[in-house]
């Protein structure tokens, strides 16, 4: 075992350190890798990713919902419980701290609430939220109900509750493949990157559009774009700087040197 003081200090790449100190408006775009060190699996990691065991069409599409709503509801209920039992990591905490010192807009693809539980304000949840289910028929928002049996396994079927107003099935509050993003959430995210002078792209593989188009929008609007991710991604080429580190290692070091 190594004591924390024995760990080598994290060195922030100089161009990023300077850009972070000089920026007056920062936008941070986050994906599943942001929450990986909180114990929430990403989607596309070859060993642990959620899409290794499941077909996204079955769990994250209107067709999947029509075919087997109990499977879909059980999976999202299982994930919500996993998130509820997890804690924000040092990267989430660092972003919350940065927001106290500077204008930092966070737009996330994540449907968890770990940014908020770290004390950060999220400008935009572009793919919705695990904790904001709504009626699949009349659209009325439903309270997230954390009572009742929690599925022990990801593939355990749980019948969705019924809407008290119309009797329709309550569906998860995540945006699915084939659905439009909530207009306000998308407009806010796009506006944030257009107006930022520094855009950090943290923990996303950059394969799901339109979110994956935001780094290019930022770049063409004149922002410095920095990727924080342990590996190359589909949006690495859009970045002015690529920092091969993790969210919970890189972000605290970056914010500490401001
Ligand atoms: P992915 O699973 O596609 O990508 C996660 C990224 O995080 C990868 O590039 C990893 O290298 C990186 N990563 C892993 N651990 C990390 C760490 N500790 N720190 C930083 N980066 C790390 O997840 P997303 O890009 O978020 O949509 O996926 C986009 C969308 O696809 C999701 O919102 C979801 C999914 O299907 C829907 O369900 C509609």
Short mmCIF file of C-alpha atoms and ligand atoms in Angstrom, two decimals:
data_model
loop_
_atom_site.label_atom_id
_atom_site.label_comp_id
_atom_site.label_asym_id
_atom_site.label_seq_id
_atom_site.Cartn_x
_atom_site.Cartn_y
_atom_site.Cartn_z
CA UNK A 1 0.00 0.00 0.00
CA UNK A 2 1.20 3.53 -0.75
CA UNK A 3 0.46 6.48 1.47
CA UNK A 4 -1.03 9.46 -0.43
CA UNK A 5 2.04 11.58 0.38
CA UNK A 6 4.20 8.99 -1.43
CA UNK A 7 2.29 9.44 -4.69
CA UNK A 8 4.11 11.55 -7.26
CA UNK A 9 2.45 14.98 -7.59
CA UNK A 10 0.13 15.34 -10.57
CA UNK A 11 1.68 17.73 -13.07
CA UNK A 12 -0.86 19.79 -14.97
CA UNK A 13 0.27 20.35 -18.58
CA UNK A 14 1.47 23.96 -18.80
CA UNK A 15 -0.78 25.09 -21.68
CA UNK A 16 -3.82 23.80 -19.81
CA UNK A 17 -2.73 25.40 -16.54
CA UNK A 18 -2.33 28.75 -18.29
CA UNK A 19 -5.61 28.44 -20.22
CA UNK A 20 -7.49 27.60 -17.01
CA UNK A 21 -6.03 30.58 -15.15
CA UNK A 22 -6.74 33.00 -17.99
CA UNK A 23 -10.21 31.83 -19.02
CA UNK A 24 -13.13 33.98 -17.99
CA UNK A 25 -15.82 31.54 -19.16
CA UNK A 26 -15.29 27.82 -18.96
CA UNK A 27 -17.56 25.04 -20.19
CA UNK A 28 -17.08 21.48 -19.00
CA UNK A 29 -18.66 18.70 -21.06
CA UNK A 30 -18.88 15.43 -19.16
CA UNK A 31 -19.62 11.83 -20.03
CA UNK A 32 -19.71 8.50 -18.25
CA UNK A 33 -15.96 8.56 -17.51
CA UNK A 34 -16.62 11.48 -15.15
CA UNK A 35 -18.41 9.10 -12.78
CA UNK A 36 -16.28 6.00 -13.40
CA UNK A 37 -14.15 6.59 -10.30
CA UNK A 38 -17.38 6.76 -8.27
CA UNK A 39 -17.97 3.15 -9.26
CA UNK A 40 -20.53 3.80 -12.01
CA UNK A 41 -19.73 1.75 -15.10
CA UNK A 42 -19.24 3.54 -18.40
CA UNK A 43 -21.08 2.34 -21.50
CA UNK A 44 -18.31 1.39 -23.88
CA UNK A 45 -15.37 0.25 -21.74
CA UNK A 46 -14.30 -3.05 -23.30
CA UNK A 47 -14.23 -4.91 -19.97
CA UNK A 48 -16.83 -3.24 -17.77
CA UNK A 49 -19.02 -1.13 -20.05
CA UNK A 50 -22.79 -1.48 -19.73
CA UNK A 51 -23.19 -2.05 -23.47
CA UNK A 52 -20.95 -5.14 -23.22
CA UNK A 53 -23.81 -7.12 -21.70
CA UNK A 54 -26.81 -5.30 -23.13
CA UNK A 55 -27.96 -4.09 -26.51
CA UNK A 56 -28.69 -0.35 -26.29
CA UNK A 57 -31.69 -0.92 -28.56
CA UNK A 58 -33.26 -3.14 -25.88
CA UNK A 59 -32.73 -0.72 -23.00
CA UNK A 60 -32.38 2.75 -24.42
CA UNK A 61 -34.83 3.11 -27.29
CA UNK A 62 -38.60 3.62 -27.66
CA UNK A 63 -38.74 0.24 -29.45
CA UNK A 64 -37.09 -1.51 -26.50
CA UNK A 65 -39.60 0.13 -24.16
CA UNK A 66 -42.55 -1.03 -26.27
CA UNK A 67 -41.16 -4.55 -26.48
CA UNK A 68 -40.36 -5.08 -22.78
CA UNK A 69 -41.09 -2.16 -20.45
CA UNK A 70 -40.49 -4.32 -17.35
CA UNK A 71 -36.92 -5.07 -18.44
CA UNK A 72 -36.25 -1.40 -19.21
CA UNK A 73 -37.78 -0.13 -15.96
CA UNK A 74 -35.88 -2.75 -13.91
CA UNK A 75 -32.58 -1.77 -15.53
CA UNK A 76 -33.01 1.95 -14.88
CA UNK A 77 -34.25 1.24 -11.34
CA UNK A 78 -31.11 -0.89 -10.77
CA UNK A 79 -28.88 1.89 -12.10
CA UNK A 80 -30.62 4.55 -10.01
CA UNK A 81 -29.95 2.50 -6.90
CA UNK A 82 -26.29 2.06 -7.86
CA UNK A 83 -26.00 5.84 -8.21
CA UNK A 84 -27.80 6.46 -4.91
CA UNK A 85 -25.26 4.26 -3.16
CA UNK A 86 -22.29 5.95 -4.84
CA UNK A 87 -20.49 9.11 -3.86
CA UNK A 88 -19.21 11.97 -6.00
CA UNK A 89 -15.49 11.58 -6.69
CA UNK A 90 -12.68 14.11 -6.36
CA UNK A 91 -13.29 15.29 -9.93
CA UNK A 92 -16.92 16.22 -9.20
CA UNK A 93 -15.79 18.02 -6.03
CA UNK A 94 -13.09 19.93 -7.92
CA UNK A 95 -15.62 21.21 -10.48
CA UNK A 96 -17.91 22.39 -7.69
CA UNK A 97 -14.97 24.23 -6.14
CA UNK A 98 -14.05 25.80 -9.49
CA UNK A 99 -17.61 27.13 -9.85
CA UNK A 100 -17.08 29.13 -6.65
CA UNK A 101 -14.11 30.93 -8.25
CA UNK A 102 -15.06 31.29 -11.90
CA UNK A 103 -17.86 31.06 -14.46
CA UNK A 104 -17.96 27.31 -15.10
CA UNK A 105 -20.90 25.83 -17.04
CA UNK A 106 -21.33 22.08 -16.77
CA UNK A 107 -23.20 20.23 -19.51
CA UNK A 108 -23.38 16.51 -18.98
CA UNK A 109 -24.55 13.42 -20.80
CA UNK A 110 -24.76 11.66 -17.45
CA UNK A 111 -28.13 10.81 -16.01
CA UNK A 112 -26.70 10.52 -12.50
CA UNK A 113 -26.77 13.34 -9.91
CA UNK A 114 -23.15 13.18 -8.77
CA UNK A 115 -22.24 16.69 -9.97
CA UNK A 116 -25.11 18.11 -7.93
CA UNK A 117 -24.31 16.00 -4.87
CA UNK A 118 -20.75 17.36 -4.99
CA UNK A 119 -22.26 20.85 -4.71
CA UNK A 120 -22.03 21.85 -8.38
CA UNK A 121 -24.73 23.47 -10.50
CA UNK A 122 -25.42 21.60 -13.73
CA UNK A 123 -26.45 23.88 -16.57
CA UNK A 124 -27.70 21.07 -18.72
CA UNK A 125 -28.46 17.36 -18.43
CA UNK A 126 -28.68 16.78 -22.15
CA UNK A 127 -29.59 13.09 -21.82
CA UNK A 128 -32.08 13.61 -19.00
CA UNK A 129 -31.99 12.24 -15.45
CA UNK A 130 -32.46 8.91 -13.73
CA UNK A 131 -34.43 10.72 -11.06
CA UNK A 132 -37.01 12.48 -13.24
CA UNK A 133 -39.33 9.79 -14.61
CA UNK A 134 -42.47 10.83 -16.45
CA UNK A 135 -45.59 9.35 -17.97
CA UNK A 136 -44.99 7.74 -21.36
CA UNK A 137 -48.54 8.68 -22.43
CA UNK A 138 -49.40 12.11 -21.05
CA UNK A 139 -45.86 13.35 -20.26
CA UNK A 140 -46.65 14.33 -16.66
CA UNK A 141 -43.60 14.29 -14.40
CA UNK A 142 -43.67 11.60 -11.72
CA UNK A 143 -41.87 11.60 -8.38
CA UNK A 144 -38.88 9.29 -8.22
CA UNK A 145 -39.99 6.50 -5.90
CA UNK A 146 -37.14 4.94 -3.99
CA UNK A 147 -39.37 2.60 -2.02
CA UNK A 148 -40.23 -0.95 -3.00
CA UNK A 149 -37.97 -3.76 -4.05
CA UNK A 150 -34.74 -2.79 -5.70
CA UNK A 151 -33.62 -5.19 -8.42
CA UNK A 152 -30.52 -7.10 -7.30
CA UNK A 153 -29.51 -7.79 -10.90
CA UNK A 154 -29.35 -5.50 -13.90
CA UNK A 155 -31.66 -7.73 -15.94
CA UNK A 156 -34.36 -8.19 -13.32
CA UNK A 157 -37.77 -7.21 -14.65
CA UNK A 158 -39.78 -4.70 -12.61
CA UNK A 159 -43.20 -3.49 -13.80
CA UNK A 160 -43.20 0.30 -14.17
CA UNK A 161 -45.65 2.27 -12.03
CA UNK A 162 -48.80 3.75 -13.55
CA UNK A 163 -49.48 7.43 -14.00
CA UNK A 164 -51.99 8.62 -11.38
CA UNK A 165 -53.54 10.99 -13.96
CA UNK A 166 -54.01 8.84 -17.05
CA UNK A 167 -52.98 5.29 -16.13
CA UNK A 168 -50.12 5.28 -18.66
CA UNK A 169 -46.80 3.68 -17.82
CA UNK A 170 -44.20 5.81 -16.06
CA UNK A 171 -40.97 5.71 -18.06
CA UNK A 172 -37.36 6.53 -17.13
CA UNK A 173 -36.32 10.17 -17.47
CA UNK A 174 -33.35 9.37 -19.71
CA UNK A 175 -33.29 10.36 -23.37
CA UNK A 176 -33.19 7.33 -25.63
CA UNK A 177 -31.60 6.65 -28.99
CA UNK A 178 -33.90 7.92 -31.70
CA UNK A 179 -35.40 10.62 -29.46
CA UNK A 180 -34.79 14.35 -29.64
CA UNK A 181 -32.85 15.99 -26.87
CA UNK A 182 -34.80 18.33 -24.59
CA UNK A 183 -34.62 21.62 -26.53
CA UNK A 184 -33.74 23.83 -23.57
CA UNK A 185 -30.98 21.51 -22.39
CA UNK A 186 -29.41 21.35 -25.83
CA UNK A 187 -29.68 25.11 -26.40
CA UNK A 188 -28.03 25.79 -23.04
CA UNK A 189 -25.15 23.41 -23.75
CA UNK A 190 -24.58 24.84 -27.22
CA UNK A 191 -24.73 28.38 -25.92
CA UNK A 192 -22.23 27.55 -23.17
CA UNK A 193 -19.60 26.24 -25.58
CA UNK A 194 -20.14 29.10 -28.04
CA UNK A 195 -19.48 31.62 -25.28
CA UNK A 196 -16.63 29.86 -23.51
CA UNK A 197 -12.96 30.58 -23.97
CA UNK A 198 -11.98 27.21 -22.49
CA UNK A 199 -13.91 23.97 -23.03
CA UNK A 200 -12.96 20.79 -21.17
CA UNK A 201 -14.21 17.50 -22.58
CA UNK A 202 -14.10 14.97 -19.77
CA UNK A 203 -14.77 11.24 -19.90
CA UNK A 204 -16.73 10.83 -23.10
CA UNK A 205 -16.01 8.56 -26.05
CA UNK A 206 -17.49 11.20 -28.36
CA UNK A 207 -19.59 8.81 -30.40
CA UNK A 208 -23.12 9.91 -29.51
CA UNK A 209 -24.42 12.93 -31.40
CA UNK A 210 -25.39 15.70 -31.12
CA UNK A 211 -23.39 15.99 -27.86
CA UNK A 212 -20.25 14.74 -29.62
CA UNK A 213 -20.50 17.72 -31.96
CA UNK A 214 -20.05 20.25 -29.14
CA UNK A 215 -16.21 20.21 -29.14
CA UNK A 216 -16.24 21.11 -32.85
CA UNK A 217 -18.75 23.92 -32.23
CA UNK A 218 -16.51 25.19 -29.42
CA UNK A 219 -13.46 25.05 -31.63
CA UNK A 220 -15.09 26.95 -34.47
CA UNK A 221 -16.33 29.57 -32.01
CA UNK A 222 -12.74 30.17 -30.94
CA UNK A 223 -12.48 28.31 -27.63
CA UNK A 224 -9.44 26.37 -26.51
CA UNK A 225 -10.59 22.75 -26.30
CA UNK A 226 -8.95 20.32 -23.88
CA UNK A 227 -9.73 16.63 -23.57
CA UNK A 228 -9.33 14.84 -20.24
CA UNK A 229 -9.54 11.11 -20.85
CA UNK A 230 -7.12 8.20 -20.29
CA UNK A 231 -7.38 7.18 -23.96
CA UNK A 232 -7.84 8.61 -27.45
CA UNK A 233 -11.44 9.14 -28.50
CA UNK A 234 -13.48 10.12 -31.54
CA UNK A 235 -13.24 13.78 -30.50
CA UNK A 236 -9.52 13.84 -29.63
CA UNK A 237 -8.72 15.47 -32.97
CA UNK A 238 -10.95 18.41 -32.03
CA UNK A 239 -8.88 19.15 -28.93
CA UNK A 240 -6.05 21.68 -28.80
CA UNK A 241 -4.62 19.72 -25.85
CA UNK A 242 -5.16 16.13 -24.75
CA UNK A 243 -4.43 15.21 -21.16
CA UNK A 244 -4.25 11.45 -20.68
CA UNK A 245 -5.40 11.29 -17.09
CA UNK A 246 -8.62 10.53 -15.25
CA UNK A 247 -11.33 12.88 -14.00
CA UNK A 248 -10.64 12.25 -10.30
CA UNK A 249 -6.89 12.76 -10.75
CA UNK A 250 -6.70 15.55 -13.31
CA UNK A 251 -9.52 17.90 -12.26
CA UNK A 252 -8.43 18.32 -8.60
CA UNK A 253 -4.86 19.02 -9.72
CA UNK A 254 -6.08 21.53 -12.30
CA UNK A 255 -8.30 23.40 -9.84
CA UNK A 256 -5.66 23.34 -7.10
CA UNK A 257 -3.20 25.30 -9.23
CA UNK A 258 -5.59 28.10 -10.22
P1 LIG B 1 -18.77 5.99 -23.02
O1 LIG B 1 -18.87 4.76 -22.20
O2 LIG B 1 -19.05 5.87 -24.47
O3 LIG B 1 -17.31 6.62 -22.89
C1 LIG B 1 -16.72 6.81 -21.63
C2 LIG B 1 -15.39 7.49 -21.81
O4 LIG B 1 -14.86 7.74 -20.52
C3 LIG B 1 -14.34 6.65 -22.56
O5 LIG B 1 -13.73 7.46 -23.57
C4 LIG B 1 -13.33 6.29 -21.48
O6 LIG B 1 -12.00 6.23 -21.98
C5 LIG B 1 -13.47 7.45 -20.53
N1 LIG B 1 -13.10 7.16 -19.15
C6 LIG B 1 -13.16 5.99 -18.48
N2 LIG B 1 -12.77 6.15 -17.21
C7 LIG B 1 -12.46 7.46 -17.07
C8 LIG B 1 -12.01 8.26 -15.98
N3 LIG B 1 -11.82 7.73 -14.78
N4 LIG B 1 -11.80 9.58 -16.18
C9 LIG B 1 -12.01 10.12 -17.42
N5 LIG B 1 -12.44 9.43 -18.48
C10 LIG B 1 -12.66 8.11 -18.31
O7 LIG B 1 -19.70 7.08 -22.33
P2 LIG B 1 -20.32 8.41 -22.95
O8 LIG B 1 -19.39 9.02 -23.93
O9 LIG B 1 -20.78 9.25 -21.82
O10 LIG B 1 -26.58 7.64 -23.86
O11 LIG B 1 -21.58 7.82 -23.71
C11 LIG B 1 -22.43 8.70 -24.38
C12 LIG B 1 -23.83 8.20 -24.33
O12 LIG B 1 -23.87 6.86 -24.81
C13 LIG B 1 -24.43 8.10 -22.94
O13 LIG B 1 -24.96 9.31 -22.48
C14 LIG B 1 -25.50 7.06 -23.12
C15 LIG B 1 -24.72 6.07 -23.93
O14 LIG B 1 -25.43 5.18 -24.69
C16 LIG B 1 -27.80 7.06 -23.80
O15 LIG B 1 -28.07 6.12 -23.09
C17 LIG B 1 -28.79 7.74 -24.68
#
